[in-house]
PDB file of C-alpha atoms and ligand atoms in Angstrom:
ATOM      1  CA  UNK A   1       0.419  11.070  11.784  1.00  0.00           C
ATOM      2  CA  UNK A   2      -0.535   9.163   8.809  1.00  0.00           C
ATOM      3  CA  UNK A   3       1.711   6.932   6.865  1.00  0.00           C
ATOM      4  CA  UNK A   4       1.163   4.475   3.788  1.00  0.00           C
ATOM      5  CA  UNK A   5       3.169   1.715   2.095  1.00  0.00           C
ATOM      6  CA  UNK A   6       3.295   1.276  -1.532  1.00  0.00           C
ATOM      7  CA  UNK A   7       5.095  -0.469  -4.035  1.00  0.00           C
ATOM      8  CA  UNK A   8       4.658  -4.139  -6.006  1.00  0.00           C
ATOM      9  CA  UNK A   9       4.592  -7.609  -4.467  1.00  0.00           C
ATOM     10  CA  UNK A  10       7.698  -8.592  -2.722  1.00  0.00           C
ATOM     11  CA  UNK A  11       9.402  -4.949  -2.074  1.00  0.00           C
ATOM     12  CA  UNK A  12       9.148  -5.951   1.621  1.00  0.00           C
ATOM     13  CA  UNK A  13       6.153  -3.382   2.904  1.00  0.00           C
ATOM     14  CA  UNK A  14       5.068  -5.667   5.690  1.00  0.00           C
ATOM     15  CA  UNK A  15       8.784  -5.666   7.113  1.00  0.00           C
ATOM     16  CA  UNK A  16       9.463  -2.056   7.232  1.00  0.00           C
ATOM     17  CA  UNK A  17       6.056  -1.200   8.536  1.00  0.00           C
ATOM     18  CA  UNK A  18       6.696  -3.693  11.302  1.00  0.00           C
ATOM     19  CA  UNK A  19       9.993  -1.806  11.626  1.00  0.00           C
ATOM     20  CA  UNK A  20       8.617   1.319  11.564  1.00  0.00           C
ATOM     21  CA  UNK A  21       5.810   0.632  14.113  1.00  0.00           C
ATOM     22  CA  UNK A  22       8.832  -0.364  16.895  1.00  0.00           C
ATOM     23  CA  UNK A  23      10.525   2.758  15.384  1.00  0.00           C
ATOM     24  CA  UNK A  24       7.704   5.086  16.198  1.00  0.00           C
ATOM     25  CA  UNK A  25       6.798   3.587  19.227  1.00  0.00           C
ATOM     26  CA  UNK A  26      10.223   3.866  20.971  1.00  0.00           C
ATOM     27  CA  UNK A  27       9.520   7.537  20.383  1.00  0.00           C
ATOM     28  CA  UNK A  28       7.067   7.532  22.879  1.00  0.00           C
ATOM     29  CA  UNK A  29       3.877   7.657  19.921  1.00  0.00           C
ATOM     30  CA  UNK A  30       0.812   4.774  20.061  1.00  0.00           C
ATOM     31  CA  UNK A  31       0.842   3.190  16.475  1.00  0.00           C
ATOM     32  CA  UNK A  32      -1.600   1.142  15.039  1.00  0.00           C
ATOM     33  CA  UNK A  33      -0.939  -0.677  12.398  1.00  0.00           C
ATOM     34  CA  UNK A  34      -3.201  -1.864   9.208  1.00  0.00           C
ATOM     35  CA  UNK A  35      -3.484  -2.904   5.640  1.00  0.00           C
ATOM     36  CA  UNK A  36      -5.404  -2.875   2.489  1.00  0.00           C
ATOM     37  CA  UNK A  37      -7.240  -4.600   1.531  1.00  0.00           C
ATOM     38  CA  UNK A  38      -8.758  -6.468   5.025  1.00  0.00           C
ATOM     39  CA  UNK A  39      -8.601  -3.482   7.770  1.00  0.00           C
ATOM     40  CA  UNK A  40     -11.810  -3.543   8.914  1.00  0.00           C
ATOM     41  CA  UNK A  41     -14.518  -6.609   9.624  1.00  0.00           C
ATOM     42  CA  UNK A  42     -15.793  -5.822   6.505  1.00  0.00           C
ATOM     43  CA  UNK A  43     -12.928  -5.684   5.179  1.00  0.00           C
ATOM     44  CA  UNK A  44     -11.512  -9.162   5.610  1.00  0.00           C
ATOM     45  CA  UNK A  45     -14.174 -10.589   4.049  1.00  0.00           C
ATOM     46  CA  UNK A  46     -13.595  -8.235   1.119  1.00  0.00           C
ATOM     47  CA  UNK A  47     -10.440  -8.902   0.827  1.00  0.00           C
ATOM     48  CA  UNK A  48     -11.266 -13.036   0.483  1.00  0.00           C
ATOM     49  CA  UNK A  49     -13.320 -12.165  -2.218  1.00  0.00           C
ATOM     50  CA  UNK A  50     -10.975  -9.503  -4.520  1.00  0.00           C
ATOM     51  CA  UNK A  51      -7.984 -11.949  -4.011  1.00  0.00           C
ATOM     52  CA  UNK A  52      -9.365 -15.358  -4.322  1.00  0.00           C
ATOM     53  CA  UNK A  53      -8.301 -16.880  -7.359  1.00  0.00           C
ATOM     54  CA  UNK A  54     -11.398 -18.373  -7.704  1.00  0.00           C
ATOM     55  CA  UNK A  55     -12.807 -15.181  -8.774  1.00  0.00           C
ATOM     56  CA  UNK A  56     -11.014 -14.336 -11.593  1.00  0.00           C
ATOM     57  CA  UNK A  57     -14.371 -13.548 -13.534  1.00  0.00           C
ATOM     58  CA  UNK A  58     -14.495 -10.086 -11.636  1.00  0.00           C
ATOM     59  CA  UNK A  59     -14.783  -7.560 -14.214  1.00  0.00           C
ATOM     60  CA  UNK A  60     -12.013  -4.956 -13.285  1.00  0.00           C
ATOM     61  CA  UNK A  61     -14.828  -2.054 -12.356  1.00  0.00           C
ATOM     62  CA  UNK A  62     -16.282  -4.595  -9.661  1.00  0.00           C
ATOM     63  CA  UNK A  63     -12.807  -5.225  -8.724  1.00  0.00           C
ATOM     64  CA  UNK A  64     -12.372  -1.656  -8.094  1.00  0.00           C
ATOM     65  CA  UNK A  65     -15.861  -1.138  -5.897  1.00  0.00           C
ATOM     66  CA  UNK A  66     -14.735  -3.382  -4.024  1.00  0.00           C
ATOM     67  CA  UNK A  67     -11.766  -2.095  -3.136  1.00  0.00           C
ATOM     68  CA  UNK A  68     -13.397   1.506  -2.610  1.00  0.00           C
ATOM     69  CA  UNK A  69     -15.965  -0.163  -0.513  1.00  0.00           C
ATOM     70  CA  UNK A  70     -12.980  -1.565   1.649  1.00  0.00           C
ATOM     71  CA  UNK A  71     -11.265   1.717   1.735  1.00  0.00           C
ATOM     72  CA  UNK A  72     -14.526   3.640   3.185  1.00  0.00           C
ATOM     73  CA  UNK A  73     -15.439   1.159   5.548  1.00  0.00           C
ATOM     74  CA  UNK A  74     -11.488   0.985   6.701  1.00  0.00           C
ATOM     75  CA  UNK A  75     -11.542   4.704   6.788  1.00  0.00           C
ATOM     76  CA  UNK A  76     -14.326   5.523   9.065  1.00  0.00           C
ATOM     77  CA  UNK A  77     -14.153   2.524  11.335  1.00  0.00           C
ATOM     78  CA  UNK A  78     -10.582   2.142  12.014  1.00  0.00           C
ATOM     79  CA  UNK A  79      -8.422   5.004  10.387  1.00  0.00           C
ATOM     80  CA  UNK A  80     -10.267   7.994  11.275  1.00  0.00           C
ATOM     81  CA  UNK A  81     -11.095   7.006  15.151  1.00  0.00           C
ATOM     82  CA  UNK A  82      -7.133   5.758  15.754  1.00  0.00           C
ATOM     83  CA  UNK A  83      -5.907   9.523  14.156  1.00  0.00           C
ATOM     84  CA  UNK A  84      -8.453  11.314  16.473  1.00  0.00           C
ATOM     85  CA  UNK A  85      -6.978   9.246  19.521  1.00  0.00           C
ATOM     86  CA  UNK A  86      -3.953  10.732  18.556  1.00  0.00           C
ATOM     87  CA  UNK A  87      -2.501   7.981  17.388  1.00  0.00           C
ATOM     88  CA  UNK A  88       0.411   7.218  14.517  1.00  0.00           C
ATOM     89  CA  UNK A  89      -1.770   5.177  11.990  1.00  0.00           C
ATOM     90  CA  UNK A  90       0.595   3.204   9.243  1.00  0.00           C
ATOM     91  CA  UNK A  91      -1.190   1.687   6.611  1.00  0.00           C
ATOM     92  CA  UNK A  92       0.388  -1.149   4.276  1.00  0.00           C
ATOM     93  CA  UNK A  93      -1.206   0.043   0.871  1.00  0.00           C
ATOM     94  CA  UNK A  94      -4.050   2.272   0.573  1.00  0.00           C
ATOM     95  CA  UNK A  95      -5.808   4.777  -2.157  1.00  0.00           C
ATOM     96  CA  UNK A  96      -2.615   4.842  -4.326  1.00  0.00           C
ATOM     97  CA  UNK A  97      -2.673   1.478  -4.761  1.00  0.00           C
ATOM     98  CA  UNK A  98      -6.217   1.249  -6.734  1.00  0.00           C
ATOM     99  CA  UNK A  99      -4.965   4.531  -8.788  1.00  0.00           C
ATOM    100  CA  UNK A 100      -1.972   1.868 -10.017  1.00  0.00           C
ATOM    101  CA  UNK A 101      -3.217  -1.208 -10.004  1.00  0.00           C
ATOM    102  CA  UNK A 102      -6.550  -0.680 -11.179  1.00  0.00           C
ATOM    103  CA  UNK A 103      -5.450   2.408 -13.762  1.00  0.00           C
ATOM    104  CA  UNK A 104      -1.759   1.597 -14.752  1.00  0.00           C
ATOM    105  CA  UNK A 105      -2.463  -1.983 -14.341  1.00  0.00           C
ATOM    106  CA  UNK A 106      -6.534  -2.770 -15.215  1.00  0.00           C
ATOM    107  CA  UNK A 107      -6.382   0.350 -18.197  1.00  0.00           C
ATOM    108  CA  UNK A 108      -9.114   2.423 -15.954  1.00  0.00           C
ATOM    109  CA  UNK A 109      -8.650   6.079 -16.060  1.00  0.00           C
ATOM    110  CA  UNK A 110      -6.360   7.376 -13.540  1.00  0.00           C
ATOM    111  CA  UNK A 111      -8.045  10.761 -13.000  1.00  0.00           C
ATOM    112  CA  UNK A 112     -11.488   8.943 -12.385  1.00  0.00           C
ATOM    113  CA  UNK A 113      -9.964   6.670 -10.005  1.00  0.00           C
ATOM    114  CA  UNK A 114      -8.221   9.326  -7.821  1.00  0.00           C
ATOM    115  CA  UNK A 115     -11.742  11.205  -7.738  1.00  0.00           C
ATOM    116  CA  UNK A 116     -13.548   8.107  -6.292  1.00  0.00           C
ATOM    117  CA  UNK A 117     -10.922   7.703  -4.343  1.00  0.00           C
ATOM    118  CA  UNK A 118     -11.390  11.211  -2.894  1.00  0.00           C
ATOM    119  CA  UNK A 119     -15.362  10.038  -2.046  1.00  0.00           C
ATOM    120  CA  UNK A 120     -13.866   6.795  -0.368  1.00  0.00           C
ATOM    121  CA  UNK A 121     -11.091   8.919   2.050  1.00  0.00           C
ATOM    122  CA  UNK A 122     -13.861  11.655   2.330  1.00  0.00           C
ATOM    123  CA  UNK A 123     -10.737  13.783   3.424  1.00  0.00           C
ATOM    124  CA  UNK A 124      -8.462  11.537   5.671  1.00  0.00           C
ATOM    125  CA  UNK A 125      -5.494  11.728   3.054  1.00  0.00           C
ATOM    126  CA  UNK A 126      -1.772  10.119   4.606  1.00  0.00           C
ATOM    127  CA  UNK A 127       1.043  13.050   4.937  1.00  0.00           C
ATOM    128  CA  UNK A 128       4.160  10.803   3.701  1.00  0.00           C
ATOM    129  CA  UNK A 129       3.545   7.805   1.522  1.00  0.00           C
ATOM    130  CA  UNK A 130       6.771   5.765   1.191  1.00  0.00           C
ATOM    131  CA  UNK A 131       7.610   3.968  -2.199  1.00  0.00           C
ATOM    132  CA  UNK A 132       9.614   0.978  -1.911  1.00  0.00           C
ATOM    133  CA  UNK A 133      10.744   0.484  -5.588  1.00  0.00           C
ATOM    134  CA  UNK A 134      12.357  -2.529  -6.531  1.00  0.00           C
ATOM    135  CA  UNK A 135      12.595  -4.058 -10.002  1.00  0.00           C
ATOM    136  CA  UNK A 136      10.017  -6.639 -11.080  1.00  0.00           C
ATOM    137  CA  UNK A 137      12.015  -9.909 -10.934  1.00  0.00           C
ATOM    138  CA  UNK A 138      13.325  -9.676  -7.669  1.00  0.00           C
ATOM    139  CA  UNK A 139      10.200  -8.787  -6.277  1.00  0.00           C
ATOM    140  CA  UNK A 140       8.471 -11.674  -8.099  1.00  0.00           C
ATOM    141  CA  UNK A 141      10.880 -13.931  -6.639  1.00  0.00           C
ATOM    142  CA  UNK A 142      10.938 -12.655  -3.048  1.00  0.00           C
ATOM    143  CA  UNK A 143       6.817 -12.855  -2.884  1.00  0.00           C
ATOM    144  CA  UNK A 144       7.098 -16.597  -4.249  1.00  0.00           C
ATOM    145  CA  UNK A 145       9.766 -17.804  -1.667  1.00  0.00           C
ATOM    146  CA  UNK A 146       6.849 -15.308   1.015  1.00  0.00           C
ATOM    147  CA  UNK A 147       4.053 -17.318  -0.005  1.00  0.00           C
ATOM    148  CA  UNK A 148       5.994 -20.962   0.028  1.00  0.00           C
ATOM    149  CA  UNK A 149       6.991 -20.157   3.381  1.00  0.00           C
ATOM    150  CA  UNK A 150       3.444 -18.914   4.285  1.00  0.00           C
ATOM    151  CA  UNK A 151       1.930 -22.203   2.596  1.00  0.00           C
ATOM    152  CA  UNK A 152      -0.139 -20.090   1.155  1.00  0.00           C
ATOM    153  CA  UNK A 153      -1.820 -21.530  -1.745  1.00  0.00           C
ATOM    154  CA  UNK A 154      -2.552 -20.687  -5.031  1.00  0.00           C
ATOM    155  CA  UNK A 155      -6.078 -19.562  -4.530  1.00  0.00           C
ATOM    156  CA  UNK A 156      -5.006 -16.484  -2.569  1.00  0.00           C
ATOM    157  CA  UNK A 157      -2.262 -14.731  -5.235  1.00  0.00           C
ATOM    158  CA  UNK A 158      -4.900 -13.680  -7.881  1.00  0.00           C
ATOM    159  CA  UNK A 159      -1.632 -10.688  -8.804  1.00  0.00           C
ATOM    160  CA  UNK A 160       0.974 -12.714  -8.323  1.00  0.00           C
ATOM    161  CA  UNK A 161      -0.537 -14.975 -10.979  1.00  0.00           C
ATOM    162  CA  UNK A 162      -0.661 -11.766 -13.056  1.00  0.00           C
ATOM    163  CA  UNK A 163       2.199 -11.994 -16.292  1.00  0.00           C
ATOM    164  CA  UNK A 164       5.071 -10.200 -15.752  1.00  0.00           C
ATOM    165  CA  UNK A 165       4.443  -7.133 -18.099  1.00  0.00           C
ATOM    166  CA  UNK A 166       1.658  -6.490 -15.879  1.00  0.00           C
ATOM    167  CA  UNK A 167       3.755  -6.150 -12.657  1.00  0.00           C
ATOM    168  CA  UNK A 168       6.384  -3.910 -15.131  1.00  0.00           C
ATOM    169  CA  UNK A 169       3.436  -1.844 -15.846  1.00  0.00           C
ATOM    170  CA  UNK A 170       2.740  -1.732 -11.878  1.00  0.00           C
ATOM    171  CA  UNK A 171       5.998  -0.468 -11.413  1.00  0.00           C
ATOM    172  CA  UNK A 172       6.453   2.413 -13.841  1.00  0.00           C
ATOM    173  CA  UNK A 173       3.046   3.452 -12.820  1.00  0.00           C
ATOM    174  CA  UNK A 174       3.793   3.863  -9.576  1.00  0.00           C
ATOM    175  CA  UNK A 175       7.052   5.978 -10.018  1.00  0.00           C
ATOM    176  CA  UNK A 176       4.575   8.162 -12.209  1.00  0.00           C
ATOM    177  CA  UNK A 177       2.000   8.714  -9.682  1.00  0.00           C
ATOM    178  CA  UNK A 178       5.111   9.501  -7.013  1.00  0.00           C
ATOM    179  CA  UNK A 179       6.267  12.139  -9.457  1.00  0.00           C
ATOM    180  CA  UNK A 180       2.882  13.330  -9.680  1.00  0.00           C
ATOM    181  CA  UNK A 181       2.402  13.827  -6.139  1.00  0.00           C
ATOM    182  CA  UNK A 182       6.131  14.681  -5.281  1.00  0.00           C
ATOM    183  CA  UNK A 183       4.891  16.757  -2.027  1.00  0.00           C
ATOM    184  CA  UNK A 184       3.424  13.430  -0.478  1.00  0.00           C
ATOM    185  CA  UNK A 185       5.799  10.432  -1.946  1.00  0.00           C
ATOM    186  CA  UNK A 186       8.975   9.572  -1.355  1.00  0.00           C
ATOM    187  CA  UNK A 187      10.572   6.701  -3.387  1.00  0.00           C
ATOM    188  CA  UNK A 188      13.107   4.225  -1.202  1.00  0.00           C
ATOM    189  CA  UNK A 189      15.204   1.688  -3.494  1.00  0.00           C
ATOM    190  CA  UNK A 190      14.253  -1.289  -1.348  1.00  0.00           C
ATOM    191  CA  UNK A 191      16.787  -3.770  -2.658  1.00  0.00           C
ATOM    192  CA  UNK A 192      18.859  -4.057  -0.083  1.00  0.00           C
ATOM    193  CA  UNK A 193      18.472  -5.829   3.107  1.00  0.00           C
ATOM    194  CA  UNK A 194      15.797  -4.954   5.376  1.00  0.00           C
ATOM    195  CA  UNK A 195      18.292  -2.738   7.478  1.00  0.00           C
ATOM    196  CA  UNK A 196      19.469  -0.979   4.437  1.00  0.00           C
ATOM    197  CA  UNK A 197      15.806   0.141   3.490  1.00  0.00           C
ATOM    198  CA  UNK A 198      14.952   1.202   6.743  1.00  0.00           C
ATOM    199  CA  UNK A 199      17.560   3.913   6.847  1.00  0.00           C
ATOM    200  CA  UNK A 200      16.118   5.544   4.485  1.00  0.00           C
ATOM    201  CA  UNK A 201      12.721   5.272   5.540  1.00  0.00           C
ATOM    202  CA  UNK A 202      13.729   6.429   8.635  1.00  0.00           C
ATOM    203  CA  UNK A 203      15.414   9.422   7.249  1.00  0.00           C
ATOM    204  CA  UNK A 204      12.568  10.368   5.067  1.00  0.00           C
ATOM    205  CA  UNK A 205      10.063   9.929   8.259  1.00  0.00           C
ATOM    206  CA  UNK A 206      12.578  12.702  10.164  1.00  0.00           C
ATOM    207  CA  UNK A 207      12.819  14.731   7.261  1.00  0.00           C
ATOM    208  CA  UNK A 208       8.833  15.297   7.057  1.00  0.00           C
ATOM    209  CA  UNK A 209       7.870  14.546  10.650  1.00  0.00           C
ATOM    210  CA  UNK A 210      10.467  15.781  13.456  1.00  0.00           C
ATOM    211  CA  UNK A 211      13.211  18.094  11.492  1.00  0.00           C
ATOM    212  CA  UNK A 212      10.640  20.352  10.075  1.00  0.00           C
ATOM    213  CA  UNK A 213       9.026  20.778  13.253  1.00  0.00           C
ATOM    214  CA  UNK A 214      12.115  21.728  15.163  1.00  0.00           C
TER     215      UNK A 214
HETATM  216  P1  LIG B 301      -1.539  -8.068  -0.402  1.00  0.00           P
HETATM  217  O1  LIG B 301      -1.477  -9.437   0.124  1.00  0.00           O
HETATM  218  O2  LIG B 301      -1.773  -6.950   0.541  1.00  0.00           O
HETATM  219  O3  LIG B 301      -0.315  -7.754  -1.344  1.00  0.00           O
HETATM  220  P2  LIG B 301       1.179  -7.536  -0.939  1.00  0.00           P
HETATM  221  O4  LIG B 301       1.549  -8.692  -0.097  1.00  0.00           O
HETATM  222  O5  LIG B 301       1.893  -7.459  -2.226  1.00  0.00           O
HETATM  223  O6  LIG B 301       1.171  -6.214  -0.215  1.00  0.00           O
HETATM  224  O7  LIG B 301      -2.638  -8.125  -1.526  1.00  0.00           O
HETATM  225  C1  LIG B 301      -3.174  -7.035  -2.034  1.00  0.00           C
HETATM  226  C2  LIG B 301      -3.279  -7.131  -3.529  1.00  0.00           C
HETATM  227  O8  LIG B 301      -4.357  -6.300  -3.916  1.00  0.00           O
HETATM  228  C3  LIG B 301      -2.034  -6.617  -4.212  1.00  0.00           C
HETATM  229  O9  LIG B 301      -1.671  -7.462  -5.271  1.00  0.00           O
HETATM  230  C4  LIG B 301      -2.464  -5.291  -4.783  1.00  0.00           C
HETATM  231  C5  LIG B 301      -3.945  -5.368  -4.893  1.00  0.00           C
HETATM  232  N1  LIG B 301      -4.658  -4.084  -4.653  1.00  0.00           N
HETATM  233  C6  LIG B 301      -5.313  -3.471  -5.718  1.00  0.00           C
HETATM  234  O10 LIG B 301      -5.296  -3.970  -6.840  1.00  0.00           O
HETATM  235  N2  LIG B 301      -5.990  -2.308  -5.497  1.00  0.00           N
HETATM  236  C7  LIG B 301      -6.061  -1.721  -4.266  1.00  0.00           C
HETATM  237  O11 LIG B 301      -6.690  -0.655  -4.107  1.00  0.00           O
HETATM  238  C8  LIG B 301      -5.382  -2.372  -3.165  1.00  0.00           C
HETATM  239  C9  LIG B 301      -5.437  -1.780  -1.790  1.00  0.00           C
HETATM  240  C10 LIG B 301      -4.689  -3.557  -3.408  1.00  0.00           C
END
């Protein structure tokens, strides 16, 4: 079973994939849970790089290879292996991101970026990708109050530095790629409280998972 998290900053992914982990586990399944960018070794020291805001002098095509290079090394070392132990793998963003950010966001063409996105997964596509869709302001907000809590600092929120018509663009994008690819998206309205959104996930992870098997 393979599951991935989508939607702009502050939509709450990292909560309901937490919640979704205990979920899956008190149905007896081994989960593993990851994110991209920064799954892998590799990874993390990707991910320092793409979201440093030091680096804002990446062109948006090395941007992107270095998210594909994440993806593939992700893929094979962690991804792959945990499916083939039969585990429940739950990934906090993954291809569909770069398709968004990178096409509806950067201006790179979407069909290009789903093909190299089919050399990166070299075939380990998720079966349910969940949506959380939330409007741009709120979600702007909630990833602020995240990162003040965090004490993050500014260095690491290269896209939350990003103007706001950028994030709207993020947004629409992604509920045009989820139309696109009805069979594998389903769109949650995440704002309500984390409890609220989890319903439906939950529903939508019977739905595909456990009803249709029965
Ligand atoms: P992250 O901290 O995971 O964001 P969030 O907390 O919102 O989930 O940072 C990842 C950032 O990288 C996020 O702004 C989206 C961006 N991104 C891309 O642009 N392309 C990609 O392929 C991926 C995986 C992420």
């Amino acid at each position: 079973m393979f599951i991935t998290f989508e939607g702009i900053e502050g939509t709450g992914k990292s909560t309901q994939c937490k919640l979704l982990k205990e979920y899956l586990e008190s149905r007896g399944m081994e989960v593993l849970l990851t994110c991209e960018p920064g799954g892998s070794r590799i990874g993390a020291e990707l991910r320092k790089m793409l979201l440093s805001t030091d680096n804002r002098d990446l062109t948006s095509l090395t941007e992107l290879f270095l998210y594909l290079a994440d993806r593939a090394q992700h893929i094979s070392e962690i991804v792959r292996p945990a499916l083939e132990e039969g585990k429940a793998v739950i990934c906090d963003r993954f291809a569909d991101s770069t398709v968004v950010y990178q096409g509806y966001g950067r201006g790179l063409d979407t069909k290009m970026l789903h093909h190299l996105n089919e050399v990166a997964v070299d075939g380990t596509w998720p079966e349910l990708t969940l949506l959380l869709d939330l409007d741009v302001e709120t979600g702007l907000k909630r990833a602020m109050t995240r990162n003040i809590q965090k004490g993050m600092t500014q260095k690491e929120g290269r896209f939350e530095a990003e103007h706001v018509s950028f994030h709207n663009r993020i947004r629409e994008g992604y509920l045009t790629w989820a139309a696109v690819n009805q069979k594998r998206f389903k769109v949650a309205d995440a704002s309500g409280t984390p409890e609220q959104v989890f319903e439906q996930i939950k529903h939508f992870i019977e739905q595909r998972f456990f009803e249709e098997n029965k």
